[in-house]
mmCIF file of C-alpha atoms in Angstrom:
data_model
loop_
_atom_site.group_PDB
_atom_site.id
_atom_site.type_symbol
_atom_site.label_atom_id
_atom_site.label_comp_id
_atom_site.label_asym_id
_atom_site.label_seq_id
_atom_site.Cartn_x
_atom_site.Cartn_y
_atom_site.Cartn_z
ATOM 1 C CA MET A 2 -59.294 -13.808 12.396
ATOM 2 C CA LEU A 3 -57.558 -10.443 12.793
ATOM 3 C CA PRO A 4 -59.350 -7.475 11.191
ATOM 4 C CA LEU A 5 -57.556 -6.231 8.076
ATOM 5 C CA GLY A 6 -57.623 -2.697 9.462
ATOM 6 C CA LEU A 7 -55.527 -3.911 12.390
ATOM 7 C CA VAL A 8 -53.110 -6.043 10.382
ATOM 8 C CA ILE A 9 -52.059 -3.353 7.868
ATOM 9 C CA PRO A 10 -50.892 -0.839 10.511
ATOM 10 C CA LEU A 11 -48.908 -3.644 12.141
ATOM 11 C CA LEU A 12 -47.168 -4.533 8.888
ATOM 12 C CA ILE A 13 -46.313 -1.006 7.707
ATOM 13 C CA PRO A 14 -43.548 -0.429 10.286
ATOM 14 C CA LEU A 15 -41.967 -3.721 9.217
ATOM 15 C CA LEU A 16 -41.673 -2.816 5.549
ATOM 16 C CA PRO A 17 -38.332 -1.000 5.982
ATOM 17 C CA LEU A 18 -36.855 -4.252 7.274
ATOM 18 C CA THR A 19 -37.212 -5.741 3.816
ATOM 19 C CA PHE A 20 -36.251 -2.757 1.715
ATOM 20 C CA ALA A 21 -34.272 -0.043 3.547
ATOM 21 C CA HIS A 22 -30.549 -0.713 3.604
ATOM 22 C CA ASN A 23 -29.293 2.636 2.399
ATOM 23 C CA ILE A 24 -30.250 4.937 5.280
ATOM 24 C CA TYR A 25 -27.534 5.478 7.889
ATOM 25 C CA GLU A 26 -27.734 7.249 11.258
ATOM 26 C CA LEU A 27 -24.871 9.216 12.800
ATOM 27 C CA ASN A 28 -22.867 7.181 15.291
ATOM 28 C CA THR A 29 -19.630 9.056 16.080
ATOM 29 C CA GLU A 30 -18.022 12.326 15.042
ATOM 30 C CA TYR A 31 -14.267 12.868 15.226
ATOM 31 C CA ALA A 32 -13.731 16.613 14.963
ATOM 32 C CA GLY A 33 -12.321 19.664 16.696
ATOM 33 C CA PRO A 34 -10.283 19.593 19.931
ATOM 34 C CA THR A 35 -11.302 15.997 20.758
ATOM 35 C CA PHE A 36 -10.481 14.574 17.331
ATOM 36 C CA PHE A 37 -7.653 12.303 18.561
ATOM 37 C CA ASP A 38 -9.331 11.115 21.772
ATOM 38 C CA GLU A 39 -10.608 7.785 20.437
ATOM 39 C CA TRP A 40 -7.671 6.824 18.224
ATOM 40 C CA GLY A 41 -4.642 4.651 18.945
ATOM 41 C CA PHE A 42 -1.170 5.669 17.749
ATOM 42 C CA PHE A 43 1.083 3.087 16.100
ATOM 43 C CA ASP A 44 4.210 3.659 18.174
ATOM 44 C CA ASN A 45 6.850 1.855 16.134
ATOM 45 C CA PHE A 46 8.804 1.874 12.899
ATOM 46 C CA ASP A 47 6.979 0.664 9.781
ATOM 47 C CA ASN A 48 7.426 -3.078 10.241
ATOM 48 C CA LEU A 49 4.699 -4.031 7.752
ATOM 49 C CA THR A 50 5.439 -2.427 4.383
ATOM 50 C CA GLU A 51 9.212 -1.790 4.490
ATOM 51 C CA GLY A 52 8.832 1.971 4.742
ATOM 52 C CA SER A 53 11.503 4.427 5.919
ATOM 53 C CA ALA A 54 9.147 5.774 8.560
ATOM 54 C CA ILE A 55 8.891 5.863 12.331
ATOM 55 C CA TYR A 56 5.288 6.141 13.475
ATOM 56 C CA VAL A 57 5.351 8.226 16.640
ATOM 57 C CA SER A 58 3.376 7.960 19.874
ATOM 58 C CA ALA A 59 0.588 10.352 20.782
ATOM 59 C CA GLN A 60 2.954 12.182 23.121
ATOM 60 C CA VAL A 61 5.651 12.658 20.472
ATOM 61 C CA GLY A 62 3.043 13.544 17.876
ATOM 62 C CA ALA A 63 1.765 16.345 20.080
ATOM 63 C CA SER A 64 5.175 17.639 21.191
ATOM 64 C CA GLU A 65 6.639 17.638 17.673
ATOM 65 C CA LYS A 66 3.423 19.049 16.142
ATOM 66 C CA LEU A 67 2.940 16.004 13.933
ATOM 67 C CA ALA A 68 -0.569 15.257 15.245
ATOM 68 C CA PHE A 69 -2.556 18.230 16.511
ATOM 69 C CA VAL A 70 -5.614 20.412 15.936
ATOM 70 C CA ASN A 71 -4.902 23.728 14.204
ATOM 71 C CA GLU A 72 -6.469 27.142 14.788
ATOM 72 C CA ALA A 73 -9.178 26.378 12.233
ATOM 73 C CA GLY A 74 -10.264 23.399 14.348
ATOM 74 C CA ASN A 75 -8.995 20.889 11.787
ATOM 75 C CA ALA A 76 -6.905 17.835 12.656
ATOM 76 C CA ILE A 77 -3.372 17.791 11.235
ATOM 77 C CA ILE A 78 -1.424 14.560 10.669
ATOM 78 C CA LYS A 79 1.949 15.152 9.065
ATOM 79 C CA VAL A 80 5.484 14.047 8.303
ATOM 80 C CA ASP A 81 8.389 15.733 10.095
ATOM 81 C CA ASN A 82 9.528 18.498 7.725
ATOM 82 C CA THR A 83 12.130 20.207 9.948
ATOM 83 C CA THR A 84 14.690 17.564 10.978
ATOM 84 C CA LYS A 85 17.829 16.910 8.947
ATOM 85 C CA LEU A 86 18.533 13.180 9.226
ATOM 86 C CA LYS A 87 21.754 11.213 9.085
ATOM 87 C CA ASP A 88 22.246 8.323 6.692
ATOM 88 C CA GLY A 89 20.450 5.220 7.956
ATOM 89 C CA ALA A 90 17.818 7.112 9.940
ATOM 90 C CA PHE A 91 14.061 6.962 9.419
ATOM 91 C CA ARG A 92 11.797 10.008 9.437
ATOM 92 C CA ASN A 93 9.056 10.597 12.003
ATOM 93 C CA THR A 94 5.475 10.443 10.789
ATOM 94 C CA VAL A 95 2.056 9.316 12.039
ATOM 95 C CA ARG A 96 -0.232 6.320 11.838
ATOM 96 C CA ILE A 97 -3.458 6.243 13.865
ATOM 97 C CA GLN A 98 -6.496 3.994 13.940
ATOM 98 C CA THR A 99 -9.869 4.097 15.639
ATOM 99 C CA ASN A 100 -10.511 2.237 18.862
ATOM 100 C CA ALA A 101 -13.908 1.267 17.420
ATOM 101 C CA VAL A 102 -14.408 -1.338 14.729
ATOM 102 C CA HIS A 103 -16.910 -0.985 11.890
ATOM 103 C CA GLY A 104 -18.769 -4.005 10.579
ATOM 104 C CA LEU A 105 -21.575 -4.809 8.186
ATOM 105 C CA GLY A 106 -24.127 -1.999 8.183
ATOM 106 C CA SER A 107 -21.656 0.824 8.742
ATOM 107 C CA LEU A 108 -20.589 3.845 6.737
ATOM 108 C CA TRP A 109 -17.800 6.379 7.241
ATOM 109 C CA VAL A 110 -17.351 9.876 5.831
ATOM 110 C CA ALA A 111 -14.046 11.778 5.813
ATOM 111 C CA ASP A 112 -14.110 15.514 5.066
ATOM 112 C CA MET A 113 -10.572 16.626 4.257
ATOM 113 C CA VAL A 114 -9.038 19.943 3.238
ATOM 114 C CA HIS A 115 -5.606 18.596 2.295
ATOM 115 C CA VAL A 116 -4.059 15.172 1.653
ATOM 116 C CA PRO A 117 -0.314 14.363 1.626
ATOM 117 C CA TYR A 118 1.648 14.305 -1.600
ATOM 118 C CA GLY A 119 5.201 14.483 -2.903
ATOM 119 C CA CYS A 120 8.004 12.171 -3.993
ATOM 120 C CA SER A 121 8.537 9.263 -1.545
ATOM 121 C CA VAL A 122 5.176 9.995 0.148
ATOM 122 C CA TRP A 123 2.673 7.150 0.589
ATOM 123 C CA PRO A 124 -0.525 8.322 2.334
ATOM 124 C CA ALA A 125 -3.615 6.230 2.914
ATOM 125 C CA TRP A 126 -7.104 6.441 4.412
ATOM 126 C CA TRP A 127 -8.048 2.807 4.874
ATOM 127 C CA SER A 128 -9.330 0.174 7.259
ATOM 128 C CA SER A 129 -8.399 -3.300 8.391
ATOM 129 C CA ALA A 130 -9.499 -6.016 10.788
ATOM 130 C CA PRO A 131 -7.290 -7.135 13.696
ATOM 131 C CA SER A 132 -5.982 -10.237 11.891
ATOM 132 C CA TRP A 133 -4.483 -8.315 8.993
ATOM 133 C CA PRO A 134 -4.358 -9.116 6.120
ATOM 134 C CA ALA A 135 -6.383 -12.329 6.341
ATOM 135 C CA SER A 136 -9.490 -10.668 7.787
ATOM 136 C CA GLY A 137 -9.798 -7.984 5.140
ATOM 137 C CA GLU A 138 -8.726 -4.465 4.240
ATOM 138 C CA ILE A 139 -10.607 -1.615 2.546
ATOM 139 C CA ASP A 140 -8.579 1.173 0.918
ATOM 140 C CA THR A 141 -10.657 4.320 0.418
ATOM 141 C CA PHE A 142 -7.778 6.627 -0.511
ATOM 142 C CA GLU A 143 -4.243 5.588 -1.439
ATOM 143 C CA TYR A 144 -1.694 7.522 -3.430
ATOM 144 C CA VAL A 145 2.088 7.484 -3.923
ATOM 145 C CA ASN A 146 4.669 9.990 -5.122
ATOM 146 C CA LEU A 147 3.183 12.138 -7.909
ATOM 147 C CA MET A 148 1.200 9.400 -9.623
ATOM 148 C CA PRO A 149 -1.593 10.564 -11.962
ATOM 149 C CA ASN A 150 -4.348 8.565 -10.218
ATOM 150 C CA GLY A 151 -5.381 7.704 -6.687
ATOM 151 C CA GLN A 152 -6.762 4.247 -5.994
ATOM 152 C CA MET A 153 -9.373 2.309 -4.019
ATOM 153 C CA ALA A 154 -9.065 -1.396 -3.261
ATOM 154 C CA LEU A 155 -9.947 -4.505 -1.271
ATOM 155 C CA HIS A 156 -7.447 -7.012 0.133
ATOM 156 C CA THR A 157 -8.841 -10.354 1.328
ATOM 157 C CA LEU A 158 -8.288 -14.077 1.564
ATOM 158 C CA PRO A 159 -8.438 -15.957 -1.775
ATOM 159 C CA GLY A 160 -11.948 -16.225 -3.222
ATOM 160 C CA CYS A 161 -13.028 -12.588 -3.414
ATOM 161 C CA THR A 162 -13.055 -10.801 -6.776
ATOM 162 C CA LEU A 163 -14.186 -7.505 -8.259
ATOM 163 C CA ASP A 164 -17.151 -7.894 -10.610
ATOM 164 C CA ASP A 165 -15.989 -6.439 -13.930
ATOM 165 C CA SER A 166 -19.244 -7.077 -15.800
ATOM 166 C CA PRO A 167 -21.185 -4.166 -17.364
ATOM 167 C CA SER A 168 -23.913 -4.578 -14.741
ATOM 168 C CA ASN A 169 -21.556 -3.383 -11.982
ATOM 169 C CA LYS A 170 -21.745 0.389 -12.311
ATOM 170 C CA PHE A 171 -18.931 2.624 -11.066
ATOM 171 C CA THR A 172 -16.887 5.483 -12.526
ATOM 172 C CA GLY A 173 -13.323 4.385 -11.742
ATOM 173 C CA LEU A 174 -10.983 2.354 -13.930
ATOM 174 C CA ILE A 175 -10.297 -1.298 -13.101
ATOM 175 C CA ASN A 176 -6.638 -2.061 -12.462
ATOM 176 C CA SER A 177 -7.000 -5.612 -11.101
ATOM 177 C CA THR A 178 -9.894 -7.900 -10.142
ATOM 178 C CA ASP A 179 -8.372 -10.506 -7.790
ATOM 179 C CA CYS A 180 -8.714 -9.262 -4.192
ATOM 180 C CA SER A 181 -6.567 -12.020 -2.659
ATOM 181 C CA PHE A 182 -3.567 -10.798 -0.683
ATOM 182 C CA GLU A 183 -1.739 -13.822 -2.091
ATOM 183 C CA PHE A 184 -2.095 -12.506 -5.648
ATOM 184 C CA ASN A 185 0.642 -10.343 -7.157
ATOM 185 C CA SER A 186 2.290 -9.389 -3.836
ATOM 186 C CA ASN A 187 -0.964 -8.292 -2.160
ATOM 187 C CA GLN A 188 -1.970 -5.944 -4.971
ATOM 188 C CA GLY A 189 -5.642 -6.478 -4.183
ATOM 189 C CA CYS A 190 -8.565 -5.688 -6.484
ATOM 190 C CA VAL A 191 -7.886 -2.093 -7.441
ATOM 191 C CA VAL A 192 -10.002 0.678 -8.954
ATOM 192 C CA GLN A 193 -8.232 3.855 -10.044
ATOM 193 C CA ASN A 194 -9.843 7.191 -9.244
ATOM 194 C CA THR A 195 -9.095 9.391 -12.254
ATOM 195 C CA ASN A 196 -10.624 12.563 -10.779
ATOM 196 C CA SER A 197 -7.655 14.951 -10.624
ATOM 197 C CA THR A 198 -9.174 16.771 -7.637
ATOM 198 C CA ALA A 199 -9.194 13.568 -5.556
ATOM 199 C CA TYR A 200 -5.484 13.526 -4.689
ATOM 200 C CA GLY A 201 -2.318 15.563 -4.614
ATOM 201 C CA GLU A 202 -2.052 19.229 -5.482
ATOM 202 C CA GLY A 203 -5.369 19.136 -7.339
ATOM 203 C CA PHE A 204 -7.147 18.128 -4.124
ATOM 204 C CA ALA A 205 -5.664 21.079 -2.226
ATOM 205 C CA ASN A 206 -6.393 23.574 -5.002
ATOM 206 C CA ALA A 207 -10.052 22.488 -5.060
ATOM 207 C CA GLY A 208 -10.445 23.057 -1.321
ATOM 208 C CA GLY A 209 -10.422 19.355 -0.563
ATOM 209 C CA GLY A 210 -13.404 17.047 -0.617
ATOM 210 C CA VAL A 211 -15.276 14.162 0.970
ATOM 211 C CA PHE A 212 -14.665 10.404 0.816
ATOM 212 C CA VAL A 213 -17.572 8.067 1.645
ATOM 213 C CA THR A 214 -17.203 4.339 2.313
ATOM 214 C CA GLU A 215 -20.249 2.077 2.669
ATOM 215 C CA PHE A 216 -19.932 -1.406 4.172
ATOM 216 C CA GLY A 217 -23.460 -2.438 3.224
ATOM 217 C CA VAL A 218 -25.416 -5.641 2.745
ATOM 218 C CA ASP A 219 -25.011 -5.423 -1.037
ATOM 219 C CA GLY A 220 -21.259 -4.891 -0.903
ATOM 220 C CA ILE A 221 -18.680 -2.174 -0.406
ATOM 221 C CA SER A 222 -19.030 1.119 -2.271
ATOM 222 C CA ILE A 223 -16.729 4.162 -2.233
ATOM 223 C CA TRP A 224 -17.517 7.701 -3.385
ATOM 224 C CA PHE A 225 -15.481 10.884 -3.694
ATOM 225 C CA PHE A 226 -16.891 14.414 -3.990
ATOM 226 C CA THR A 227 -14.775 17.481 -4.576
ATOM 227 C CA ARG A 228 -15.619 20.467 -2.366
ATOM 228 C CA SER A 229 -17.857 22.188 -4.911
ATOM 229 C CA ALA A 230 -19.882 19.026 -5.615
ATOM 230 C CA ILE A 231 -20.691 17.658 -2.155
ATOM 231 C CA PRO A 232 -24.331 16.444 -2.245
ATOM 232 C CA ALA A 233 -26.920 17.804 0.162
ATOM 233 C CA THR A 234 -27.284 14.519 2.048
ATOM 234 C CA LEU A 235 -23.650 14.894 3.210
ATOM 235 C CA GLN A 236 -23.732 18.571 4.085
ATOM 236 C CA ASN A 237 -25.817 18.219 7.246
ATOM 237 C CA GLY A 238 -23.352 16.474 9.504
ATOM 238 C CA THR A 239 -25.937 15.480 12.103
ATOM 239 C CA GLY A 240 -28.578 14.133 9.716
ATOM 240 C CA ASP A 241 -29.071 10.694 8.233
ATOM 241 C CA ILE A 242 -27.293 9.731 5.022
ATOM 242 C CA ASN A 243 -29.184 8.116 2.157
ATOM 243 C CA THR A 244 -26.634 6.483 -0.130
ATOM 244 C CA THR A 245 -29.150 6.284 -2.987
ATOM 245 C CA MET A 246 -28.742 10.073 -3.187
ATOM 246 C CA LEU A 247 -24.980 9.857 -3.759
ATOM 247 C CA GLY A 248 -25.073 8.758 -7.378
ATOM 248 C CA THR A 249 -22.730 6.242 -8.992
ATOM 249 C CA PRO A 250 -19.753 5.342 -6.782
ATOM 250 C CA VAL A 251 -16.140 5.588 -7.912
ATOM 251 C CA ALA A 252 -15.603 1.963 -6.855
ATOM 252 C CA ASN A 253 -18.124 -0.792 -6.158
ATOM 253 C CA PHE A 254 -17.264 -4.243 -4.816
ATOM 254 C CA PRO A 255 -20.560 -6.198 -4.831
ATOM 255 C CA ALA A 256 -21.231 -9.064 -2.439
ATOM 256 C CA SER A 257 -22.200 -11.215 -5.440
ATOM 257 C CA THR A 258 -18.510 -11.804 -6.251
ATOM 258 C CA CYS A 259 -16.989 -11.045 -2.842
ATOM 259 C CA ASN A 260 -18.833 -12.603 0.074
ATOM 260 C CA LEU A 261 -18.907 -10.103 2.917
ATOM 261 C CA SER A 262 -17.600 -12.734 5.324
ATOM 262 C CA PHE A 263 -14.195 -11.930 3.794
ATOM 263 C CA ILE A 264 -14.354 -8.488 5.449
ATOM 264 C CA GLU A 265 -14.419 -8.587 9.243
ATOM 265 C CA PRO A 266 -15.184 -5.481 11.371
ATOM 266 C CA GLN A 267 -12.650 -2.804 10.540
ATOM 267 C CA HIS A 268 -10.509 -0.287 12.432
ATOM 268 C CA LEU A 269 -10.312 2.961 10.423
ATOM 269 C CA THR A 270 -6.730 4.069 9.771
ATOM 270 C CA LEU A 271 -4.875 7.186 8.632
ATOM 271 C CA ASN A 272 -1.164 7.034 7.941
ATOM 272 C CA ILE A 273 1.641 8.574 5.919
ATOM 273 C CA ASP A 274 4.401 6.140 5.007
ATOM 274 C CA LEU A 275 7.646 6.961 3.199
ATOM 275 C CA CYS A 276 9.156 4.942 0.348
ATOM 276 C CA GLY A 277 8.456 1.305 1.253
ATOM 277 C CA ALA A 278 7.130 -1.490 -0.918
ATOM 278 C CA PHE A 279 4.848 0.801 -2.940
ATOM 279 C CA ALA A 280 6.180 4.375 -3.151
ATOM 280 C CA GLY A 281 9.774 3.152 -2.978
ATOM 281 C CA ASP A 282 9.481 0.445 -5.605
ATOM 282 C CA PRO A 283 12.140 1.543 -8.143
ATOM 283 C CA THR A 284 9.870 1.071 -11.154
ATOM 284 C CA ILE A 285 6.942 2.937 -9.594
ATOM 285 C CA PHE A 286 9.118 5.681 -8.102
ATOM 286 C CA ALA A 287 10.826 6.393 -11.440
ATOM 287 C CA GLN A 288 7.479 6.972 -13.164
ATOM 288 C CA THR A 289 6.976 10.371 -11.493
ATOM 289 C CA CYS A 290 10.126 11.135 -9.458
ATOM 290 C CA SER A 291 13.878 11.288 -10.021
ATOM 291 C CA GLY A 292 16.834 10.246 -7.898
ATOM 292 C CA SER A 293 16.743 7.890 -4.919
ATOM 293 C CA CYS A 294 13.612 7.601 -2.776
ATOM 294 C CA TYR A 295 15.582 7.297 0.461
ATOM 295 C CA GLN A 296 18.789 9.230 -0.221
ATOM 296 C CA ASP A 297 17.267 12.223 -1.994
ATOM 297 C CA TYR A 298 14.043 12.516 -0.022
ATOM 298 C CA VAL A 299 13.854 10.726 3.350
ATOM 299 C CA ILE A 300 17.298 11.980 4.433
ATOM 300 C CA GLY A 301 17.294 14.844 1.943
ATOM 301 C CA PRO A 302 16.045 18.395 2.563
ATOM 302 C CA PRO A 303 13.295 18.286 5.240
ATOM 303 C CA SER A 304 11.271 20.831 3.253
ATOM 304 C CA THR A 305 10.599 18.008 0.794
ATOM 305 C CA TYR A 306 7.741 17.133 3.145
ATOM 306 C CA ASP A 307 6.080 20.542 3.387
ATOM 307 C CA THR A 308 3.042 19.145 1.538
ATOM 308 C CA ALA A 309 3.049 15.753 3.281
ATOM 309 C CA TYR A 310 0.117 16.235 5.637
ATOM 310 C CA PHE A 311 -3.562 15.496 6.130
ATOM 311 C CA GLU A 312 -5.814 18.356 7.178
ATOM 312 C CA ILE A 313 -9.163 16.940 8.266
ATOM 313 C CA LYS A 314 -12.342 18.852 9.062
ATOM 314 C CA SER A 315 -14.126 15.785 10.394
ATOM 315 C CA ILE A 316 -14.557 12.047 10.192
ATOM 316 C CA ARG A 317 -18.067 10.799 10.894
ATOM 317 C CA THR A 318 -19.229 7.216 11.226
ATOM 318 C CA TYR A 319 -22.793 6.004 10.681
ATOM 319 C CA HIS A 320 -24.710 2.780 11.111
ATOM 320 C CA ASP A 321 -27.752 1.181 9.515
ATOM 321 C CA PRO A 322 -30.523 1.132 12.187
ATOM 322 C CA LEU A 323 -31.079 -2.529 11.332
ATOM 323 C CA PHE A 324 -27.512 -3.222 12.527
ATOM 324 C CA PRO A 325 -27.268 -1.498 15.919
ATOM 325 C CA ASN A 326 -23.974 -3.266 16.703
ATOM 326 C CA ALA A 327 -22.302 -2.361 13.426
ATOM 327 C CA ILE A 328 -19.892 -0.044 15.260
ATOM 328 C CA VAL A 329 -18.460 -1.185 18.594
ATOM 329 C CA ILE A 330 -15.357 -0.803 20.759
ATOM 330 C CA PRO A 331 -13.823 -4.245 21.363
ATOM 331 C CA PRO A 332 -13.535 -5.384 24.992
ATOM 332 C CA PRO A 333 -10.108 -5.741 26.633
ATOM 333 C CA PRO A 334 -8.414 -9.079 25.980
ATOM 334 C CA ASN A 335 -8.289 -11.862 28.562
ATOM 335 C CA ILE A 336 -5.624 -10.977 31.149
ATOM 336 C CA THR A 337 -3.798 -14.226 30.363
ATOM 337 C CA GLN A 338 -3.263 -13.080 26.780
ATOM 338 C CA ALA A 339 -0.526 -10.695 25.738
ATOM 339 C CA ALA A 340 -1.835 -7.507 24.159
ATOM 340 C CA PRO A 341 -0.271 -6.457 20.833
ATOM 341 C CA PRO A 342 2.845 -4.431 21.758
ATOM 342 C CA ILE A 343 2.938 -1.754 19.100
ATOM 343 C CA PHE A 344 -0.269 0.230 19.559
ATOM 344 C CA THR A 345 -1.012 2.775 22.283
ATOM 345 C CA GLY A 346 -4.798 2.810 21.791
ATOM 346 C CA GLN A 347 -7.401 0.229 22.765
ATOM 347 C CA PRO A 348 -6.251 -3.424 22.458
ATOM 348 C CA PHE A 349 -7.477 -5.108 19.317
ATOM 349 C CA ALA A 350 -9.447 -8.122 20.479
ATOM 350 C CA ALA A 351 -11.950 -9.650 18.091
ATOM 351 C CA ALA A 352 -15.069 -7.506 18.039
ATOM 352 C CA PRO A 353 -18.596 -8.638 18.830
ATOM 353 C CA GLY A 354 -21.461 -7.758 16.541
ATOM 354 C CA VAL A 355 -22.638 -8.676 13.109
ATOM 355 C CA GLN A 356 -20.415 -10.859 10.933
ATOM 356 C CA GLY A 357 -21.112 -11.468 7.255
ATOM 357 C CA ASN A 358 -24.803 -11.635 6.509
ATOM 358 C CA ILE A 359 -25.799 -13.325 9.770
ATOM 359 C CA GLY A 360 -27.551 -10.285 11.230
ATOM 360 C CA TRP A 361 -29.596 -9.733 8.084
ATOM 361 C CA ALA A 362 -30.547 -13.383 7.947
ATOM 362 C CA LEU A 363 -31.868 -13.243 11.508
ATOM 363 C CA ILE A 364 -33.911 -10.135 10.744
ATOM 364 C CA CYS A 365 -35.429 -11.767 7.666
ATOM 365 C CA SER A 366 -36.256 -14.876 9.687
ATOM 366 C CA LEU A 367 -38.008 -12.885 12.393
ATOM 367 C CA PHE A 368 -39.956 -10.936 9.799
ATOM 368 C CA ALA A 369 -40.993 -14.135 8.030
ATOM 369 C CA ILE A 370 -42.203 -15.716 11.274
ATOM 370 C CA LEU A 371 -44.224 -12.643 12.205
ATOM 371 C CA PHE A 372 -45.631 -12.224 8.700
ATOM 372 C CA LEU A 373 -46.682 -15.875 8.450
ATOM 373 C CA GLY A 374 -48.278 -15.691 11.869
ATOM 374 C CA LEU A 375 -50.319 -12.651 10.917
ATOM 375 C CA THR A 376 -51.400 -14.002 7.543
ATOM 376 C CA GLU A 377 -52.404 -17.306 9.143
ATOM 377 C CA GLY A 378 -54.678 -15.337 11.423
ATOM 378 C CA LEU A 379 -56.326 -13.751 8.396
ATOM 379 C CA LEU A 380 -57.235 -17.096 6.857
#
């Protein structure tokens, strides 16, 4: 029989395995002169959402000052606001995504000074898995034209829903609860962020703010904090983040109604589209803008896009120590397979690491075996 004084010290270090799933350690920081080093540029026209945009390469982005780091050390991603276009042309803009993918047990924090806005403008800070849209998408920030609310959403295969019961606590307003990309033209399950400092001119006037996205074992939660209200746990960029200190999220998509297997490891993405299926939808466009989305804006005065830019202080990614492979860079594809042709970053092979709740199940099993072995020795 093992002495009790020996067993207790052995068990104490294991207690966090059963309870701690809200502490995240810093994994990667994208900031300063090296901000763009680990991102791929979508070097093509918008062939996914019918936008009037050409997403430029890293080389064009740098030469045309559409993707660069300014004198303040902040990353700028913007729409071309100097070129007068002819009828039928698309306007240059930027879409980038991380080489790394982020799975269960990861968290990402974006500290921004300015987000794009204006008629015809469709910016987003979001993530998706390689087999989009079937393998899941998380929208942390999405906004079109001059709409009164930003939005957060999930897009998945059929079977995932947003829990709209009173027990699911969040501050945003539910717009739709079916997350399936087959429902209502891929609307997704949408929560509106009614904080006027979370988008558009209000965001800029407030000095920007911080978006936090947690891909945790209990589900996916999204927070926004305006500059003057950033909590202490987020202010030390090199320290751990405890999500229990963040308060009630703006949007919460619990695993109880959306199994996390619907969301595969995600590439983080920033882009600014123009018009397209959302901002350019005639009904949506007419709610806050006049004229024609394409004729009056895309090929209209270039100065229309003076406010169509992201200014980003940093993007930091974190992982739960219990999920050491939550954030990984996928390996190159087999040489017999053709790599996707439209990205200039790392090829997007399926990522290794934790899928769904498998990793957590293994941890629980190991803990149970060890615990039973120790208690059997006490008997």
